[in-house]
Short mmCIF file of C-alpha atoms in Angstrom, two decimals:
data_model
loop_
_atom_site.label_atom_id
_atom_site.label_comp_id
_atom_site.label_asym_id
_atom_site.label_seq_id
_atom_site.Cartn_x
_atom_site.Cartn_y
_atom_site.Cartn_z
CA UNK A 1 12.24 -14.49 -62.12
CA UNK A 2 8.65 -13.17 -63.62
CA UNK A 3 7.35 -10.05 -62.24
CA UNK A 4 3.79 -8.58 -62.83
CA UNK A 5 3.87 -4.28 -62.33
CA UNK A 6 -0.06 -3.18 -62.11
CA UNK A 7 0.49 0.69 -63.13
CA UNK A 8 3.44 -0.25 -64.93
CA UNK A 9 2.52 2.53 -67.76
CA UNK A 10 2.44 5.42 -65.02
CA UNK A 11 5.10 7.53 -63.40
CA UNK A 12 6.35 5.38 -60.52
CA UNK A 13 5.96 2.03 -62.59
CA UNK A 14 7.23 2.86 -65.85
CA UNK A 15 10.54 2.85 -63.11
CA UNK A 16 9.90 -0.28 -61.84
CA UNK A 17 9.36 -1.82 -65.23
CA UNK A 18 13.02 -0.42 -66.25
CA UNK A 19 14.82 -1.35 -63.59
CA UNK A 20 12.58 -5.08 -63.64
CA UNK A 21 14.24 -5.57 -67.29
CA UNK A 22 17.72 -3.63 -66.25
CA UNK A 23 17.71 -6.56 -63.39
CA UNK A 24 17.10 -9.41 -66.57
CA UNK A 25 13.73 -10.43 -65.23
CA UNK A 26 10.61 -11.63 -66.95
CA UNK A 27 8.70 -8.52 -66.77
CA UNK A 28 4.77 -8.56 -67.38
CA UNK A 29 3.51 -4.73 -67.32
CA UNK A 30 -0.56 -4.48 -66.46
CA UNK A 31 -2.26 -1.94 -68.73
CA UNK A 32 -5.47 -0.73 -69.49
CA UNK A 33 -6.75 -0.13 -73.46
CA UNK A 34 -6.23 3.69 -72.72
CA UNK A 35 -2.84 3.23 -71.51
CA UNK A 36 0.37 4.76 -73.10
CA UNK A 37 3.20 2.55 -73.22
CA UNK A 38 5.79 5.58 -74.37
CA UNK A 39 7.87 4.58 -71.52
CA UNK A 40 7.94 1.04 -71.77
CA UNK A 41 9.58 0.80 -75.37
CA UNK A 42 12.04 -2.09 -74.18
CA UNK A 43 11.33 -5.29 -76.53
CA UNK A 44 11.22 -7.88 -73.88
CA UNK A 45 8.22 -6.48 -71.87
CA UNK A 46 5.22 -8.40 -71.96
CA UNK A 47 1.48 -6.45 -71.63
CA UNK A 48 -1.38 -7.75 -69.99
CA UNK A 49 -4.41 -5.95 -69.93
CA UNK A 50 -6.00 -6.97 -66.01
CA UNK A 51 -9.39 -5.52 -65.01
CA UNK A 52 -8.71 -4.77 -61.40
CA UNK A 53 -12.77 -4.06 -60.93
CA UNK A 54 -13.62 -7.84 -61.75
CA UNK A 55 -12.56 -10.32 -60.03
CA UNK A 56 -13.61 -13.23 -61.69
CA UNK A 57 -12.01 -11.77 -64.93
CA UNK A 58 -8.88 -10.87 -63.32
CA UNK A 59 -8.59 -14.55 -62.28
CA UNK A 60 -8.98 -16.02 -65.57
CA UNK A 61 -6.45 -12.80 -66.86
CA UNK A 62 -4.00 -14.11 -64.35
CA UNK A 63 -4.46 -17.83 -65.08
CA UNK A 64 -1.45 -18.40 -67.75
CA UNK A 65 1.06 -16.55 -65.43
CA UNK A 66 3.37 -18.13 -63.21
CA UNK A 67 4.43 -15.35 -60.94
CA UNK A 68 7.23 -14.50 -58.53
CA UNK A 69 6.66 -11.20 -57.54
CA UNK A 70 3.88 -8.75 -57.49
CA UNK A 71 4.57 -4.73 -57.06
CA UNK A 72 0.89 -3.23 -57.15
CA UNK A 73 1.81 0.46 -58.33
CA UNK A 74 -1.67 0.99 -59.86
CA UNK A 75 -3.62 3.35 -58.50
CA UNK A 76 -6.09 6.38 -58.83
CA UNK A 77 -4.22 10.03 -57.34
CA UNK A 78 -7.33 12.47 -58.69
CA UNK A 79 -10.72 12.16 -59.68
CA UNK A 80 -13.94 13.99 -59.70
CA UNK A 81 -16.17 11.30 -57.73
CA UNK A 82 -14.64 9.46 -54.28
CA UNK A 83 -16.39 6.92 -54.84
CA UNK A 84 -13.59 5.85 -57.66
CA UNK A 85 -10.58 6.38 -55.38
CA UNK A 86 -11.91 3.22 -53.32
CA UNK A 87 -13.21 1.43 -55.97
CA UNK A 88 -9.76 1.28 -57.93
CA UNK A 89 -7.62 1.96 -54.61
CA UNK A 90 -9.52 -0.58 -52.38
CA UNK A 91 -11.41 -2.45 -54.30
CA UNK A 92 -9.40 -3.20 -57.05
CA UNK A 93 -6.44 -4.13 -54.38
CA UNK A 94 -8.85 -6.32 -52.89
CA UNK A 95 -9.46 -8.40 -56.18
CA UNK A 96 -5.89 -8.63 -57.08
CA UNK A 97 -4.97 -10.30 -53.72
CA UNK A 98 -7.61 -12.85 -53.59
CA UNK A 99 -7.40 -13.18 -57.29
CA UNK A 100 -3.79 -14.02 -56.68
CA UNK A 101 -4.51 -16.38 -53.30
CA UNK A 102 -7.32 -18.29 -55.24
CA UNK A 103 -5.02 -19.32 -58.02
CA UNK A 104 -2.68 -20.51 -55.20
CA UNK A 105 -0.27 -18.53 -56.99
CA UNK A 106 3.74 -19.22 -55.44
CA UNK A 107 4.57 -15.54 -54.48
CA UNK A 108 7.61 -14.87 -53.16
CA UNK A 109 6.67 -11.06 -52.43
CA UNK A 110 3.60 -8.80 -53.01
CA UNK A 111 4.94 -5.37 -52.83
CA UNK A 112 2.58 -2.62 -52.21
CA UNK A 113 2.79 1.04 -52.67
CA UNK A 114 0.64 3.10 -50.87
CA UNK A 115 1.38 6.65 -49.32
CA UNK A 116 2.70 8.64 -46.44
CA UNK A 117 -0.74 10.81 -47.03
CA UNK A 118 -2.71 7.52 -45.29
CA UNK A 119 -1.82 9.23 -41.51
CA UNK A 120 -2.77 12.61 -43.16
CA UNK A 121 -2.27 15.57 -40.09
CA UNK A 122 -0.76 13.88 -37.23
CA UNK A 123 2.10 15.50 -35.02
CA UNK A 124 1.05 18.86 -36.45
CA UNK A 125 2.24 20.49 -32.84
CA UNK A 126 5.38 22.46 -33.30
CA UNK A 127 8.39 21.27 -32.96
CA UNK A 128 6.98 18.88 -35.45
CA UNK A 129 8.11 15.05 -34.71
CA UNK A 130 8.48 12.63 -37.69
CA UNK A 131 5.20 10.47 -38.55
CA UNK A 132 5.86 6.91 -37.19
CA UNK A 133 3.69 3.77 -37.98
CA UNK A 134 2.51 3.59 -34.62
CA UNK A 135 1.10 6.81 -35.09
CA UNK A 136 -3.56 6.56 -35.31
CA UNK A 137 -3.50 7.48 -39.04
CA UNK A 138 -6.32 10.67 -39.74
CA UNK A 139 -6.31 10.25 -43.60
CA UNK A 140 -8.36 13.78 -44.58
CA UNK A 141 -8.49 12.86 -48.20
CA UNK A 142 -10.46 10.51 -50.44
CA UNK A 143 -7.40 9.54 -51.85
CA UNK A 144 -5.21 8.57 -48.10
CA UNK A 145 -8.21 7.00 -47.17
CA UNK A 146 -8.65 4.64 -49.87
CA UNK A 147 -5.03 3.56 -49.61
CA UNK A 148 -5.60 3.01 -45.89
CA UNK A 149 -8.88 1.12 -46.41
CA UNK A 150 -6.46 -1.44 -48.77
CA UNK A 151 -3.54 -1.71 -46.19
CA UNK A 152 -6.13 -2.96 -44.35
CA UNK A 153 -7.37 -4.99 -46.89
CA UNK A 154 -4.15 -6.61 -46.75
CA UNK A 155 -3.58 -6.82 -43.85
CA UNK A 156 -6.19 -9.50 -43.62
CA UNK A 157 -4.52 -11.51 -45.79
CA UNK A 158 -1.65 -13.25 -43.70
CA UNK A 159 -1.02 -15.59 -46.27
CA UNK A 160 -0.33 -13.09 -49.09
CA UNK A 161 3.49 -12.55 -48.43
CA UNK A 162 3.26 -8.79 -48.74
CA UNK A 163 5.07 -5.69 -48.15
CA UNK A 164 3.50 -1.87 -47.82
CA UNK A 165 6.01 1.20 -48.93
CA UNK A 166 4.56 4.34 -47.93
CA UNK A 167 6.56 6.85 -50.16
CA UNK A 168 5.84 10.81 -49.02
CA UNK A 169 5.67 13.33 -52.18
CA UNK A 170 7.38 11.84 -55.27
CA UNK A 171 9.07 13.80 -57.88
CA UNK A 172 11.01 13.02 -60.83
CA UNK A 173 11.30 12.82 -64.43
CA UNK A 174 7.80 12.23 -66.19
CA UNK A 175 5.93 13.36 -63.22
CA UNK A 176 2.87 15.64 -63.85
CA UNK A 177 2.01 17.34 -60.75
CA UNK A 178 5.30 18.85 -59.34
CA UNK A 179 5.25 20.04 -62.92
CA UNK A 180 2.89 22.29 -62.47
CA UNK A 181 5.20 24.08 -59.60
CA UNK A 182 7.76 24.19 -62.52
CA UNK A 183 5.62 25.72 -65.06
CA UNK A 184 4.57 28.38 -62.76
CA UNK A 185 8.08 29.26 -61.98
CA UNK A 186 9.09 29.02 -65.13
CA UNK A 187 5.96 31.87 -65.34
CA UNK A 188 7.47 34.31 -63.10
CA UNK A 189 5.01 33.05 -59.68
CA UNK A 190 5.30 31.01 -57.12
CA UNK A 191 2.53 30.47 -54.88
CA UNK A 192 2.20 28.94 -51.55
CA UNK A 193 -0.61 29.30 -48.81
CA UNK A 194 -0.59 29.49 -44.85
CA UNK A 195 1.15 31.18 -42.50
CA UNK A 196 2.15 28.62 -40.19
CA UNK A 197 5.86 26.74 -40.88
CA UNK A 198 5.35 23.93 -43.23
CA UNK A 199 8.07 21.19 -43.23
CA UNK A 200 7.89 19.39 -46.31
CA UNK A 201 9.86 15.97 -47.51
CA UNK A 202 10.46 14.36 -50.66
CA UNK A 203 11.22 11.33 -52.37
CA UNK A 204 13.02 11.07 -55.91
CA UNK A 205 11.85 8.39 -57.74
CA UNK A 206 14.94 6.23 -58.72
CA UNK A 207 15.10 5.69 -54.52
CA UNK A 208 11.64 4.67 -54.61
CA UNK A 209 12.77 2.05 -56.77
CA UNK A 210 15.38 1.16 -55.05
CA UNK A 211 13.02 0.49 -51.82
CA UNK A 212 10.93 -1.50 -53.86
CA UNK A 213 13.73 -4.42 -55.18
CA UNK A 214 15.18 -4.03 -51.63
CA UNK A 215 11.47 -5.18 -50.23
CA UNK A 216 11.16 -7.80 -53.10
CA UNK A 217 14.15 -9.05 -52.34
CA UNK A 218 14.72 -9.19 -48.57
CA UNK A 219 11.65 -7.52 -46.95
CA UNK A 220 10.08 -9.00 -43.83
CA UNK A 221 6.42 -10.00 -44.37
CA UNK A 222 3.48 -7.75 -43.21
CA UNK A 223 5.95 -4.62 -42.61
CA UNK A 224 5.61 -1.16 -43.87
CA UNK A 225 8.17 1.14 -44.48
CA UNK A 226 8.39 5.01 -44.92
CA UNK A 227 9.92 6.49 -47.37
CA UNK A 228 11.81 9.88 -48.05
CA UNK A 229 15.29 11.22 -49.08
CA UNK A 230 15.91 11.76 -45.26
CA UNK A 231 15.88 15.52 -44.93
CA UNK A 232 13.49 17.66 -44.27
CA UNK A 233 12.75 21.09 -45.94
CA UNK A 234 10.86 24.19 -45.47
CA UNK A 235 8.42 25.09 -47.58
CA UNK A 236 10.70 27.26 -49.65
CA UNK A 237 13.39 25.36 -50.69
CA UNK A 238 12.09 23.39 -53.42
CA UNK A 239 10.92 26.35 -55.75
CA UNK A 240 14.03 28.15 -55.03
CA UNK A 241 15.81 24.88 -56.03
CA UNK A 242 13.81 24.74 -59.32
CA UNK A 243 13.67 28.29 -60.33
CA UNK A 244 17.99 28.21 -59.57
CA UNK A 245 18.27 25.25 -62.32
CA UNK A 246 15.48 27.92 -64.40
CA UNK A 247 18.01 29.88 -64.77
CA UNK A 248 16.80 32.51 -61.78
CA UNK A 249 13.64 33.99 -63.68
CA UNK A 250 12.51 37.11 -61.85
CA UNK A 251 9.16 35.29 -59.84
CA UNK A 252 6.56 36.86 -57.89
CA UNK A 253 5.91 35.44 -54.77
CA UNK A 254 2.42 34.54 -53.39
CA UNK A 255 1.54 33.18 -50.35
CA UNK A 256 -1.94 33.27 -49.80
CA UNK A 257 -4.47 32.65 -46.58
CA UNK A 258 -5.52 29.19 -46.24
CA UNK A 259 -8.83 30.59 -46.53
CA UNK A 260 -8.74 31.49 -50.02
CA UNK A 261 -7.03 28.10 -50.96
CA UNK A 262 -10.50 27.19 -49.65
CA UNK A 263 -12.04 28.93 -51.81
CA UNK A 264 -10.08 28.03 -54.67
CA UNK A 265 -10.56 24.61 -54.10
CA UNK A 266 -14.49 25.02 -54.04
CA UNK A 267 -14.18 26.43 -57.27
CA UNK A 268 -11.87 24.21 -58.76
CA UNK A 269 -14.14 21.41 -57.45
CA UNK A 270 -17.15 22.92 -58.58
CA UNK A 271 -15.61 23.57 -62.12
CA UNK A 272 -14.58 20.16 -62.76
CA UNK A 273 -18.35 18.72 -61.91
CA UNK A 274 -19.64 21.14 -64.44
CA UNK A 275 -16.95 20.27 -67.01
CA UNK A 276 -16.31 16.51 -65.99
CA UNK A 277 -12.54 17.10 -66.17
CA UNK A 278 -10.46 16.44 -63.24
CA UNK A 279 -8.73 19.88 -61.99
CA UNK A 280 -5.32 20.06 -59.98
CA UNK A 281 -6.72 22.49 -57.26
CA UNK A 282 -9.62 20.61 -55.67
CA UNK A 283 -10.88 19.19 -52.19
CA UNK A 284 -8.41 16.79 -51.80
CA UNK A 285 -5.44 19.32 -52.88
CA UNK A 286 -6.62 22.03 -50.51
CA UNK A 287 -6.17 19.22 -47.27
CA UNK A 288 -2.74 18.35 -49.20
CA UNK A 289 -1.95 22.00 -48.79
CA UNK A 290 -2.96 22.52 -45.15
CA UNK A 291 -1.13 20.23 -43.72
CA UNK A 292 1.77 21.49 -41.83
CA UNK A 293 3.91 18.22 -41.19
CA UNK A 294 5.31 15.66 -43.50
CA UNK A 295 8.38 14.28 -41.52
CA UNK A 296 8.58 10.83 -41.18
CA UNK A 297 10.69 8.06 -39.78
CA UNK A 298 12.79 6.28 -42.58
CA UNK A 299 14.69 4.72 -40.29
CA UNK A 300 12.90 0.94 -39.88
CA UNK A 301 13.51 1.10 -44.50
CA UNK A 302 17.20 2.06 -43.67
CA UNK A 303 17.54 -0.67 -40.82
CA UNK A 304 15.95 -3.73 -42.11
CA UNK A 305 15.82 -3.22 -46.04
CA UNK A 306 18.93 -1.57 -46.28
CA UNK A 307 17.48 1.35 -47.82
CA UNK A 308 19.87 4.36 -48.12
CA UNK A 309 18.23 7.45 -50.06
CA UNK A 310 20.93 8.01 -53.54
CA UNK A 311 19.13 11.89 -54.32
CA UNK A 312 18.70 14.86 -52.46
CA UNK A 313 16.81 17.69 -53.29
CA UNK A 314 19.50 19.53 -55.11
CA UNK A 315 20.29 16.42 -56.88
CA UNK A 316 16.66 15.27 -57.90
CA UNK A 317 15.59 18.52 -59.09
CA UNK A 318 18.44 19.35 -61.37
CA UNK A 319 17.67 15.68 -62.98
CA UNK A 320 14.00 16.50 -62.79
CA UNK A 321 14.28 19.76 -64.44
CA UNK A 322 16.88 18.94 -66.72
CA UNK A 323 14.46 15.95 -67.89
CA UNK A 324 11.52 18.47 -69.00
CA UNK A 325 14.29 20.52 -70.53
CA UNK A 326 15.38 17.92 -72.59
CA UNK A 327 11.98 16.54 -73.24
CA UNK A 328 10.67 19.73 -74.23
CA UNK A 329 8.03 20.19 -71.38
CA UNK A 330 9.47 23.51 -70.75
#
């Protein structure tokens, strides 16, 4: 079986490609010239360099292949213009599907990860309920919206047999931005903003890729599954979880007004225009932030793919923090 992984050099699909060659498939990992390929040392991986803003070019790029499955992991998370969230997020989704239905390629799946932050601040009403898909998505960042503007995109493609995984906040080993909340810790602060209760979920990676061969292998056309370890946490628990495998560091604790997060943001924003380098505190991270409620229903991935989450909390972060131990990060 020959499998093509578009953002096969990032966090999530460096995963994929592993597991891909783990499985002894024909694994084909889509990378740009700029791309690192430290985590895709396995001899048996083919590259392919796609241009996912050019259609026509991706076609001819695509030609040779002879595909079975498709898991389109690529994707832009930050940026300082919106405009490239849909052109890469949309857009380039767009291309690769009709790319793929004008070579009258034989798919057996097209697996697509998007995000739980497409619905962005529904059922923020205490008690908070979980996020279900029949729930009116309110995406209040470039980013969700792009990724909802390409479900759609596919979801005008009957013929493309494909399936959406909407994974809430991913964490793991090689991930950058939970990072950050390490390094802080591992600083002596931790900051948080808002007063009001924030219920927060998580997904380790490894389950991620577990959803995703699940959905390749047995997933029901046109469906779209949540994704989370099944619990839910407050707002606290995951830097007390990360400063315990720290080694319990004496930390300050902030927890500011979401007014100054505003603030921040606008600066942070502001910064990265005048410096033309992409800055972790900006618009998008400030909505992020606010939002009170990311529960959501896992139960339709646990029912029909036969998903069953492998790592808590406790679990994933003493991998995860173990991992930047051993890896020098920290």
């Amino acid at each position: 079986m020959t499998i093509l992984i578009t953002g096969a050099t990032g966090f999530i699909g460096s995963f994929i490609a592993e597991e891909a060659v783990r499985r002894g498939m024909e694994v084909w990992a889509a990378v740009r010239k700029t791309s690192s390929k430290t985590y895709l040392s396995h001899p048996s991986i083919h590259f392919i360099e796609l241009h996912l803003n050019d259609k026509k070019q991706l076609i001819e790029q695509l030609r040779p292949l002879k595909l079975d499955y498709v898991v389109h992991a690529a994707g832009v998370t930050k940026s300082l213009h919106s405009e490239d969230f849909f052109a890469t997020n949309t857009q380039g989704t767009r291309n690769l599907a009709e790319a793929i239905l004008e070579l009258e390629m034989p798919l057996k799946r097209f697996v697509f990860v998007s995000s739980l932050s497409i619905f962005g601040p529904v059922r923020e009403t205490r008690p908070y309920q979980e996020i279900k898909d029949s729930d009116t998505p309110q995406p209040n960042t470039a980013y969700g919206k792009s990724k909802l503007q390409a479900e759609a995109v596919l979801d005008a493609m009957p013929s493309l047999p494909c399936i959406t995984l909407r994974p809430t906040g991913v964490y793991g080993p090689r991930e950058k931005d939970y990072f950050m909340m390490v390094k802080s810790i591992k600083s002596h602060t931790d900051f948080a903003v808002g007063y009001k209760p924030q219920i927060l979920t998580f997904v380790y990676v490894l389950d991620v890729v577990q959803a995703v061969f699940l959905a390749l292998d047995h997933g029901v056309n046109g469906k779209k599954y949540f994704l989370s370890d099944g619990h839910d946490y407050d707002s606290r628990t995951f830097s007390d979880l990360i400063r315990s495998e720290l080694g319990n560091p004496w930390m300050v604790r902030i927890k500011a007004p979401l007014w100054l997060l505003r603030i921040i943001t606008a600066c942070g924003e502001w910064i990265g225009h005048l410096t033309g380098r992409v800055t972790a505190l900006n618009n998008d991270k400030y909505h992020i932030m606010k939002q009170r409620n990311w529960r959501c229903d896992i139960t339709p991935a646990v029912n029909e793919l036969g998903y069953h989450p492998q790592y808590d909390l406790v679990k994933g972060v003493k991998l995860t923090v173990a991992w930047y131990k051993e890896n020098k990060w920290i």
